[in-house]
Coordinates of C-alpha atoms in Angstrom, one line a residue:
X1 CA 101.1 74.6 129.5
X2 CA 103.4 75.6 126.6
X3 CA 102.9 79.2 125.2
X4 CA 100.9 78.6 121.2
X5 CA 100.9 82.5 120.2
X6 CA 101.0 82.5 117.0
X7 CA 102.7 85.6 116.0
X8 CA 101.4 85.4 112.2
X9 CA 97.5 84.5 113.1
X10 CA 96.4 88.0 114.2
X11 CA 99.2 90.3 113.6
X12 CA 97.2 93.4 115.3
X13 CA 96.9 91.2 118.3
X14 CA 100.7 90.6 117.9
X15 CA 101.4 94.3 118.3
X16 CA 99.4 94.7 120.9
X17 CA 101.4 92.1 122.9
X18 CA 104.5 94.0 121.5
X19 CA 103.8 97.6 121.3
X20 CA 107.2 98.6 119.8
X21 CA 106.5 96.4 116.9
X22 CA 105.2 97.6 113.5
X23 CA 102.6 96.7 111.8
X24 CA 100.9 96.8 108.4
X25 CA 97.5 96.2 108.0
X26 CA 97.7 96.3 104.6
X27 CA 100.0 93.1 104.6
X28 CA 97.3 91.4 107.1
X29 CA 94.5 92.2 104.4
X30 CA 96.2 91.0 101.6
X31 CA 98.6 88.1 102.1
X32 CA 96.4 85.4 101.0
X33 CA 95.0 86.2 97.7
X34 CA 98.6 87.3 97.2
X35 CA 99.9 83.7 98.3
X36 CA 97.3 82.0 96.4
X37 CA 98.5 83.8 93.2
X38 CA 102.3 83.4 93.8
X39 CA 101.4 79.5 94.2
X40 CA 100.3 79.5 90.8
X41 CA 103.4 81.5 89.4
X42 CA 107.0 80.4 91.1
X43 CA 108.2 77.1 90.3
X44 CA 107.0 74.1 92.4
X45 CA 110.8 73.5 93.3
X46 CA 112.7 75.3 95.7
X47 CA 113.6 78.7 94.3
X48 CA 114.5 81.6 95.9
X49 CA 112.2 85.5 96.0
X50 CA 114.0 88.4 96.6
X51 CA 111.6 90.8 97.8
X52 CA 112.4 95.0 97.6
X53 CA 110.6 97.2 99.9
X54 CA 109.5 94.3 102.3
X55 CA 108.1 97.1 104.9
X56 CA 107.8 95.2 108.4
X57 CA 108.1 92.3 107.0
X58 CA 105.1 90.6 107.7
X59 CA 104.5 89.0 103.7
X60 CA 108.0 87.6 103.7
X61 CA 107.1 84.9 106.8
X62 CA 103.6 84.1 105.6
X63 CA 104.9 83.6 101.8
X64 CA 107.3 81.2 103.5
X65 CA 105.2 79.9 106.2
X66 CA 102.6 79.1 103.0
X67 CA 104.9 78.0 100.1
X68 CA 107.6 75.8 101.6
X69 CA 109.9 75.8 98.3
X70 CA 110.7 79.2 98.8
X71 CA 113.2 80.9 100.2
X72 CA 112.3 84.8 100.8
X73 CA 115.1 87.8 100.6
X74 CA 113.5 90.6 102.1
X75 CA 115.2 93.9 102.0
X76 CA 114.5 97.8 103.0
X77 CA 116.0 100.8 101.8
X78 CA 116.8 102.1 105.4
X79 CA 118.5 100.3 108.5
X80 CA 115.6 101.2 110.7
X81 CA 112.9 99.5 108.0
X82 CA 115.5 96.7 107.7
X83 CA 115.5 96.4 111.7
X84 CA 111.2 96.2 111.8
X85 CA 111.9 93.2 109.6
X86 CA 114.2 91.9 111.9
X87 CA 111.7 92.0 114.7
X88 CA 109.4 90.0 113.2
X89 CA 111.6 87.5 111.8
X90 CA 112.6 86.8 115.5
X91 CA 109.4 86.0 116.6
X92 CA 109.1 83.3 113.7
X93 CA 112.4 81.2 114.4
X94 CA 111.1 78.2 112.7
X95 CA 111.1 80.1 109.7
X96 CA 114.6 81.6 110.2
X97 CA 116.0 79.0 107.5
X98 CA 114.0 80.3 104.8
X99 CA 113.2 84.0 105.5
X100 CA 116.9 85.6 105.4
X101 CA 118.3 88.5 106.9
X102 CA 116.7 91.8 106.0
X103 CA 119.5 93.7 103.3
X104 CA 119.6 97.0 102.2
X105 CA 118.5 98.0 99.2
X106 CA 117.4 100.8 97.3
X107 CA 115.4 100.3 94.5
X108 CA 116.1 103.3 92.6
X109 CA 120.0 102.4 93.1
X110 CA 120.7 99.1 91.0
X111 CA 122.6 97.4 90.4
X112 CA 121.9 95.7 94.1
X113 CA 124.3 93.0 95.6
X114 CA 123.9 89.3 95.8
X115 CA 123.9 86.8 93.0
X116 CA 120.9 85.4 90.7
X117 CA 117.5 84.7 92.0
X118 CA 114.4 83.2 90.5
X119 CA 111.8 85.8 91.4
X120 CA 111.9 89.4 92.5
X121 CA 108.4 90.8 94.1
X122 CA 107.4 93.8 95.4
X123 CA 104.0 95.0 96.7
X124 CA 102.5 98.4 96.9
X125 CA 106.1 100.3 95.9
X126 CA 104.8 101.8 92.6
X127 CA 102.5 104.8 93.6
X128 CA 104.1 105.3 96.9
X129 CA 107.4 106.3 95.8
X130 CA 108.9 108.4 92.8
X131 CA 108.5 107.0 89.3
X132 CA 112.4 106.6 89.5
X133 CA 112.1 103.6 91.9
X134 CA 109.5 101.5 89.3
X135 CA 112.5 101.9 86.8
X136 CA 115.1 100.9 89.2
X137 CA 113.0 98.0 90.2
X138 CA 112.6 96.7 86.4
X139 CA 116.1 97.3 86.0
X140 CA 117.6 95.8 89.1
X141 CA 115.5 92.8 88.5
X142 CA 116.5 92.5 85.1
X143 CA 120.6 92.4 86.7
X144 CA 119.3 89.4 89.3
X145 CA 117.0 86.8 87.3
X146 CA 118.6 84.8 85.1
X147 CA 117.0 84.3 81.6
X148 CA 113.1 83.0 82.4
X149 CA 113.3 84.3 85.9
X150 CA 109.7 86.2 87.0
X151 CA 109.6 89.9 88.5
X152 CA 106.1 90.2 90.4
X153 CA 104.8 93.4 90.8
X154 CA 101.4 93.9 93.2
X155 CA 99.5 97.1 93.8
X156 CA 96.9 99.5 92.0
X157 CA 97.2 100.9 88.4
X158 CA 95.6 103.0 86.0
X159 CA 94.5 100.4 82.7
X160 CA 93.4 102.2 79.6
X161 CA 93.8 105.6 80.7
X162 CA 91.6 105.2 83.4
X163 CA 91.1 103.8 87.3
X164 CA 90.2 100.2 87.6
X165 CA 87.6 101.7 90.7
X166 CA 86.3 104.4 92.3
X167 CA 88.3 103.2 95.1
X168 CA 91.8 104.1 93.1
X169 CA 90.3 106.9 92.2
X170 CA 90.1 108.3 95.8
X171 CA 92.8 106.4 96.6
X172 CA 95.4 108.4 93.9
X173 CA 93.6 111.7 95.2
X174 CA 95.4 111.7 98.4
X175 CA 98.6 110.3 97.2
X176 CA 98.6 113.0 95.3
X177 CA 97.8 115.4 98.0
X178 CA 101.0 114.2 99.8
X179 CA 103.3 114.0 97.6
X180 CA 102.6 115.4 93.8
X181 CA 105.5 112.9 92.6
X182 CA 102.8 109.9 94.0
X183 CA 100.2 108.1 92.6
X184 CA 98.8 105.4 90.8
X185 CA 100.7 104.2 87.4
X186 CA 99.5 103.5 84.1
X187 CA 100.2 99.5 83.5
X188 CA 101.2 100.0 79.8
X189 CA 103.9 102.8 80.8
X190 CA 105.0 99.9 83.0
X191 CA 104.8 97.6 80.4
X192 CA 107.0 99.6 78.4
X193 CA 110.0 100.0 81.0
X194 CA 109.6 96.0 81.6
X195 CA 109.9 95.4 78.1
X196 CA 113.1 98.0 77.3
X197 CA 115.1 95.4 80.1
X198 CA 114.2 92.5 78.0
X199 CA 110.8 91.6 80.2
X200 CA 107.6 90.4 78.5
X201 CA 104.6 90.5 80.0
X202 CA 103.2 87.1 81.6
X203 CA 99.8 87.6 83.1
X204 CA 97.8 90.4 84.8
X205 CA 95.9 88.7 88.0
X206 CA 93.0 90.6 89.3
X207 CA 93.3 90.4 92.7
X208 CA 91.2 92.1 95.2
X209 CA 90.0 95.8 95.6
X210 CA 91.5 96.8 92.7
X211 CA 94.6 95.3 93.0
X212 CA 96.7 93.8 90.1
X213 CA 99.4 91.0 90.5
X214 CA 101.6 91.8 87.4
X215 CA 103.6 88.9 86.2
X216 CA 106.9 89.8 83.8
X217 CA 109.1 87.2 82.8
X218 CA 112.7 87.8 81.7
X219 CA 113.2 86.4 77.9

C-alpha cells in the first residue's frame, strides 16, 4: 500500500520521522487563522507573495497548499535558514511549482533582488530582531510592489501605548531579557515608517492571542 504521510498534517510528527528537520511550532499554531486572513486580502487571481524571514518554511507550503493563486517566495537571511526551507520544500514536491527556491535576503539590506511582486509578508520578524529590520522591511517592500501592491505584516504590538494582553506583556519581558534591542513595537511607530514609503494603512485583523495581521497597501 502506497505511503499517505502527509508531511504538512502534523509537522511535530514530521520531525520526529525526520529528526534533522526543523520545526516551528509557532508556524503549526498559527497557519490557519493566518490563511484565512490572507484569503480575504490577496487578489483572487494568481499573484505572487514574497515572504522575508520565512524560518523553516513551514507557512510558505501551507499558504500554497491553501490558496492555489499564489505563488510563494520564501527567503532567509542565512544559507543555513535558507537550506531548512529547502528541506521542507522537498518533502512537498507537488507544491514545488508554486513554492520557489528559498533566496537570501536580509531585510535590513534593501534594496533585495528580483522584480515586482504583489504582496510581501512576513510573520513574527518585528520584535525578534533590531528595529533596523522593520524599516528595511517597509522599505524593501516599498522597492518590490508595484503601485496598489499589499505588505502584510503578522505578530504582536503595543496599540495605544500599551500591550494588547497580559500575554505580550510577559511575552516582551523576556525578549527583552535576551536581547535589550527586542521586543514588541508600537503599531503607530509602524504606521509612521509605512507611511514615509508611500504605504497607507489598510486594515488591522485581530487574529489570535494577541496577534495582529497588519495590512499596508502601497498608494
Amino acid at each position: 500500500m502506497p505511503d499517505r504521510f502527509d508531511p504538512l498534517a502534523d509537522p511535530a510528527a514530521t520531525v520526529a520521522r525526520y529528526p534533522d528537520l526543523r520545526h516551528a511550532p509557532a508556524a503549526a499554531r498559527n497557519r490557519t487563522p493566518i490563511c484565512q486572513a490572507l484569503a480575504k486580502v490577496l487578489p483572487p487571481t494568481p499573484c505572487t507573495v514574497l515572504e522575508v524571514a520565512s524560518g523553516t518554511g513551514e507557512h510558505a507550503l501551507w499558504m500554497a497548499r491553501c490558496l492555489p493563486q499564489v505563488t510563494w517566495m520564501p527567503s532567509e537571511a542565512t544559507l543555513d535558514g535558507c537550506a531548512t526551507i529547502k528541506a521542507w520544500r522537498a518533502l512537498c514536491p507537488e507544491l514545488a511549482g508554486r513554492v520557489l527556491p528559498p533566496m537570501l535576503i536580509d531585510a535590513t539590506r534593501p534594496p533585495w533582488p528580483g522584480g515586482a511582486v504583489d504582496a510581501v509578508f512576513t510573520a513574527n520578524l518585528t520584535h525578534i530582531a533590531l528595529w533596523s529590520a522593520t524599516l528595511g522591511l517597509i522599505e524593501g517592500a516599498a522597492a518590490r510592489l508595484a503601485p496598489g501592491g499589499v505588505l502584510l505584516i503578522y505578530g504582536p504590538f503595543n496599540e495605544g501605548g500599551s500591550f494588547t494582553g497580559p500575554g505580550n506583556a510577559a511575552f516582551d519581558a523576556d525578549l527583552r531579557l535576551r536581547n535589550a534591542d527586542w521586543g514588541l513595537r508600537a503599531r503607530e511607530d509602524v504606521d509612521a515608517a509605512a507611511g514615509a514609503h508611500g504605504f497607507a494603512c489598510e486594515a488591522v485583523h485581530v487574529m489570535p492571542a494577541d496577534n495582529r495581521l497588519l495590512v499596508y497597501r502601497l498608494l
